[in-house]
């Protein structure tokens, strides 16, 4: 991730028999990065400021992302909440 012009980050995870989705506000990820919580610098080690990354293991309960998705349905609900739409309005 880079601190550029966007409002949300959509992360998809695919396994042979499951799919996952997280829809996360950029502000949440950037504050987690600044605070050194769950998001780390990708280049330049701990002092890197250009790009960041995080890892999600769906089989492990990632509490810090749980309100932003998990299953595809939960990711869709997060997107609806962040966009101010109802889940059934998203495909329209």
Coordinates of N, CA and C in Angstrom, one line a residue:
X1 N 0.8 -1.2 0.0 CA 0.0 0.0 0.0 C 0.9 1.2 0.0
X2 N 0.4 2.3 -0.6 CA 1.0 3.6 -0.6 C 0.0 4.6 -0.1
X3 N 0.5 5.6 0.5 CA -0.4 6.7 1.0 C -0.6 7.6 -0.1
X4 N -1.5 7.2 -1.0 CA -1.9 8.0 -2.2 C -3.4 8.2 -2.2
X5 N -3.9 8.6 -3.3 CA -5.3 9.0 -3.3 C -6.3 7.9 -3.5
X6 N -6.8 7.4 -2.4 CA -7.9 6.4 -2.4 C -8.5 6.4 -1.0
X7 N -9.7 5.8 -0.9 CA -10.4 5.9 0.4 C -10.5 4.5 1.1
X8 N -10.5 3.4 0.3 CA -10.7 2.1 0.8 C -9.7 1.1 0.1
X9 N -9.4 0.1 0.8 CA -8.6 -1.0 0.3 C -9.4 -2.3 0.3
X10 N -9.5 -2.9 -0.9 CA -10.2 -4.2 -1.0 C -9.2 -5.3 -1.1
X11 N -9.3 -6.2 -0.2 CA -8.3 -7.4 -0.2 C -9.1 -8.6 -0.5
X12 N -8.7 -9.4 -1.4 CA -9.4 -10.7 -1.7 C -8.4 -11.8 -1.4
X13 N -8.9 -12.9 -0.9 CA -8.1 -14.1 -0.6 C -8.8 -15.3 -1.2
X14 N -8.1 -16.1 -1.9 CA -8.7 -17.2 -2.5 C -7.9 -18.5 -2.2
X15 N -8.7 -19.5 -1.7 CA -8.1 -20.8 -1.4 C -8.9 -21.8 -2.3
X16 N -8.5 -23.0 -2.4 CA -9.2 -24.0 -3.3 C -10.7 -24.1 -3.0
X17 N -11.1 -24.0 -1.8 CA -12.5 -24.2 -1.4 C -13.1 -23.1 -0.7
X18 N -12.5 -21.9 -0.7 CA -13.0 -20.8 0.1 C -12.5 -19.5 -0.5
X19 N -13.2 -18.4 -0.3 CA -12.8 -17.1 -0.7 C -13.1 -16.1 0.4
X20 N -12.3 -15.1 0.5 CA -12.4 -14.1 1.6 C -12.3 -12.7 1.0
X21 N -12.9 -11.8 1.8 CA -12.9 -10.4 1.3 C -12.8 -9.5 2.6
X22 N -12.0 -8.5 2.5 CA -11.9 -7.4 3.5 C -12.0 -6.1 2.8
X23 N -12.8 -5.2 3.3 CA -12.9 -3.8 2.7 C -12.6 -2.9 3.9
X24 N -11.4 -2.3 3.8 CA -10.8 -1.6 4.9 C -10.6 -0.1 4.6
X25 N -11.0 0.8 5.5 CA -10.8 2.2 5.2 C -9.3 2.5 5.2
X26 N -8.8 3.3 4.3 CA -7.4 3.6 4.2 C -6.9 4.3 5.5
X27 N -7.8 5.1 6.1 CA -7.4 5.8 7.3 C -7.0 4.8 8.4
X28 N -7.8 3.7 8.5 CA -7.5 2.6 9.5 C -6.2 2.0 9.2
X29 N -5.9 1.7 8.0 CA -4.6 1.0 7.7 C -3.4 2.0 7.9
X30 N -3.6 3.2 7.5 CA -2.5 4.2 7.7 C -2.2 4.5 9.1
X31 N -3.3 4.6 10.0 CA -3.0 4.8 11.4 C -2.4 3.5 12.0
X32 N -2.8 2.3 11.5 CA -2.1 1.1 12.0 C -0.7 1.1 11.6
X33 N -0.3 1.6 10.5 CA 1.0 1.6 10.0 C 1.8 2.6 10.8
X34 N 1.3 3.8 11.1 CA 2.0 4.8 11.9 C 2.2 4.3 13.3
X35 N 1.3 3.6 13.8 CA 1.4 3.1 15.2 C 2.2 1.8 15.3
X36 N 2.6 1.2 14.1 CA 3.3 0.0 14.1 C 2.5 -1.2 14.5
X37 N 1.2 -1.2 14.3 CA 0.3 -2.3 14.6 C -0.2 -3.0 13.4
X38 N 0.3 -4.2 13.2 CA -0.2 -5.1 12.1 C 0.2 -4.7 10.7
X39 N 0.6 -3.5 10.5 CA 1.0 -3.0 9.2 C 2.5 -2.6 9.3
X40 N 3.3 -3.1 8.4 CA 4.8 -2.8 8.5 C 5.2 -2.2 7.1
X41 N 6.4 -1.5 7.2 CA 7.0 -1.0 6.0 C 7.5 -2.1 5.1
X42 N 7.3 -1.9 3.8 CA 7.7 -2.9 2.9 C 9.2 -2.7 2.4
X43 N 9.5 -1.4 2.2 CA 10.9 -1.1 1.8 C 11.6 -0.2 2.8
X44 N 12.8 -0.5 3.1 CA 13.5 0.4 4.0 C 13.5 0.0 5.4
X45 N 12.9 -1.2 5.7 CA 12.9 -1.7 7.1 C 11.9 -0.8 7.9
X46 N 12.2 -0.7 9.2 CA 11.3 -0.1 10.1 C 11.2 1.4 9.8
X47 N 12.2 2.0 9.1 CA 12.2 3.4 8.8 C 11.6 3.7 7.5
X48 N 11.2 2.7 6.7 CA 10.6 2.9 5.4 C 9.3 3.8 5.5
X49 N 9.1 4.7 4.6 CA 7.9 5.5 4.6 C 7.1 5.5 3.3
X50 N 7.6 4.8 2.3 CA 7.0 4.8 1.0 C 5.8 3.8 0.8
X51 N 6.1 2.6 1.2 CA 5.1 1.6 1.0 C 4.9 0.7 2.2
X52 N 3.7 0.1 2.4 CA 3.5 -0.7 3.6 C 2.8 -2.0 3.1
X53 N 2.8 -3.0 4.0 CA 2.1 -4.2 3.7 C 1.7 -4.9 4.9
X54 N 0.7 -5.8 4.8 CA 0.3 -6.6 5.9 C -0.1 -7.9 5.4
X55 N -0.2 -8.9 6.3 CA -0.5 -10.3 5.9 C -1.7 -10.7 6.7
X56 N -2.6 -11.4 6.0 CA -3.8 -12.0 6.6 C -3.8 -13.5 6.4
X57 N -4.0 -14.2 7.5 CA -4.1 -15.6 7.4 C -5.5 -16.0 7.8
X58 N -6.4 -16.3 6.8 CA -7.8 -16.5 7.1 C -8.1 -17.6 8.2
X59 N -7.3 -18.5 8.3 CA -7.5 -19.6 9.3 C -7.2 -19.1 10.7
X60 N -6.6 -18.0 10.9 CA -6.2 -17.4 12.2 C -7.2 -16.2 12.4
X61 N -7.7 -16.1 13.6 CA -8.6 -15.0 13.9 C -7.9 -13.7 13.9
X62 N -7.9 -12.9 12.9 CA -7.3 -11.6 12.8 C -8.2 -10.6 13.4
X63 N -8.2 -10.4 14.7 CA -9.2 -9.5 15.3 C -9.1 -8.1 14.8
X64 N -7.9 -7.6 14.4 CA -7.8 -6.2 14.0 C -8.5 -6.0 12.7
X65 N -8.8 -7.0 11.9 CA -9.5 -6.8 10.7 C -11.0 -7.4 10.7
X66 N -11.4 -8.0 11.8 CA -12.6 -8.7 11.8 C -13.8 -7.8 11.5
X67 N -13.8 -6.5 11.9 CA -14.9 -5.6 11.6 C -15.0 -5.2 10.1
X68 N -13.9 -5.6 9.3 CA -13.9 -5.1 7.9 C -14.1 -6.3 7.0
X69 N -14.5 -7.4 7.4 CA -14.7 -8.5 6.5 C -14.3 -9.9 7.1
X70 N -14.0 -10.7 6.1 CA -13.6 -12.1 6.4 C -14.1 -13.0 5.3
X71 N -15.4 -13.3 5.4 CA -16.1 -14.0 4.3 C -16.4 -13.0 3.2
X72 N -16.8 -13.5 2.1 CA -17.3 -12.6 1.0 C -18.5 -11.8 1.5
X73 N -19.4 -12.4 2.1 CA -20.6 -11.7 2.6 C -20.2 -10.6 3.6
X74 N -19.3 -10.9 4.5 CA -18.8 -9.9 5.5 C -18.1 -8.7 4.8
X75 N -17.3 -9.1 3.8 CA -16.6 -8.0 3.0 C -17.6 -7.1 2.3
X76 N -18.7 -7.7 1.7 CA -19.7 -7.0 1.1 C -20.4 -6.1 2.1
X77 N -20.7 -6.5 3.3 CA -21.3 -5.7 4.3 C -20.4 -4.5 4.7
X78 N -19.1 -4.8 4.8 CA -18.2 -3.7 5.1 C -18.2 -2.7 4.0
X79 N -18.2 -3.1 2.7 CA -18.2 -2.2 1.6 C -19.5 -1.4 1.6
X80 N -20.6 -2.0 1.9 CA -21.9 -1.3 2.0 C -21.9 -0.3 3.1
X81 N -21.4 -0.6 4.2 CA -21.3 0.3 5.3 C -20.4 1.5 5.0
X82 N -19.3 1.3 4.4 CA -18.3 2.4 4.0 C -18.8 3.2 2.9
X83 N -19.6 2.7 2.0 CA -20.1 3.4 0.8 C -21.5 4.0 1.1
X84 N -22.1 3.7 2.2 CA -23.4 4.3 2.5 C -24.5 3.6 1.7
X85 N -24.3 2.4 1.2 CA -25.3 1.7 0.4 C -25.8 0.5 1.2
X86 N -26.9 0.0 0.7 CA -27.4 -1.3 1.2 C -26.7 -2.4 0.4
X87 N -26.4 -3.6 1.0 CA -25.7 -4.6 0.3 C -26.4 -5.0 -1.1
X88 N -27.7 -4.9 -1.1 CA -28.3 -5.3 -2.4 C -28.3 -4.2 -3.5
X89 N -27.8 -3.0 -3.1 CA -27.6 -1.9 -4.1 C -26.2 -1.9 -4.7
X90 N -25.3 -2.7 -4.2 CA -23.9 -2.6 -4.7 C -23.8 -3.1 -6.1
X91 N -24.5 -4.1 -6.5 CA -24.3 -4.6 -7.9 C -25.0 -3.8 -8.9
X92 N -25.8 -2.8 -8.5 CA -26.6 -2.0 -9.4 C -25.8 -0.8 -9.9

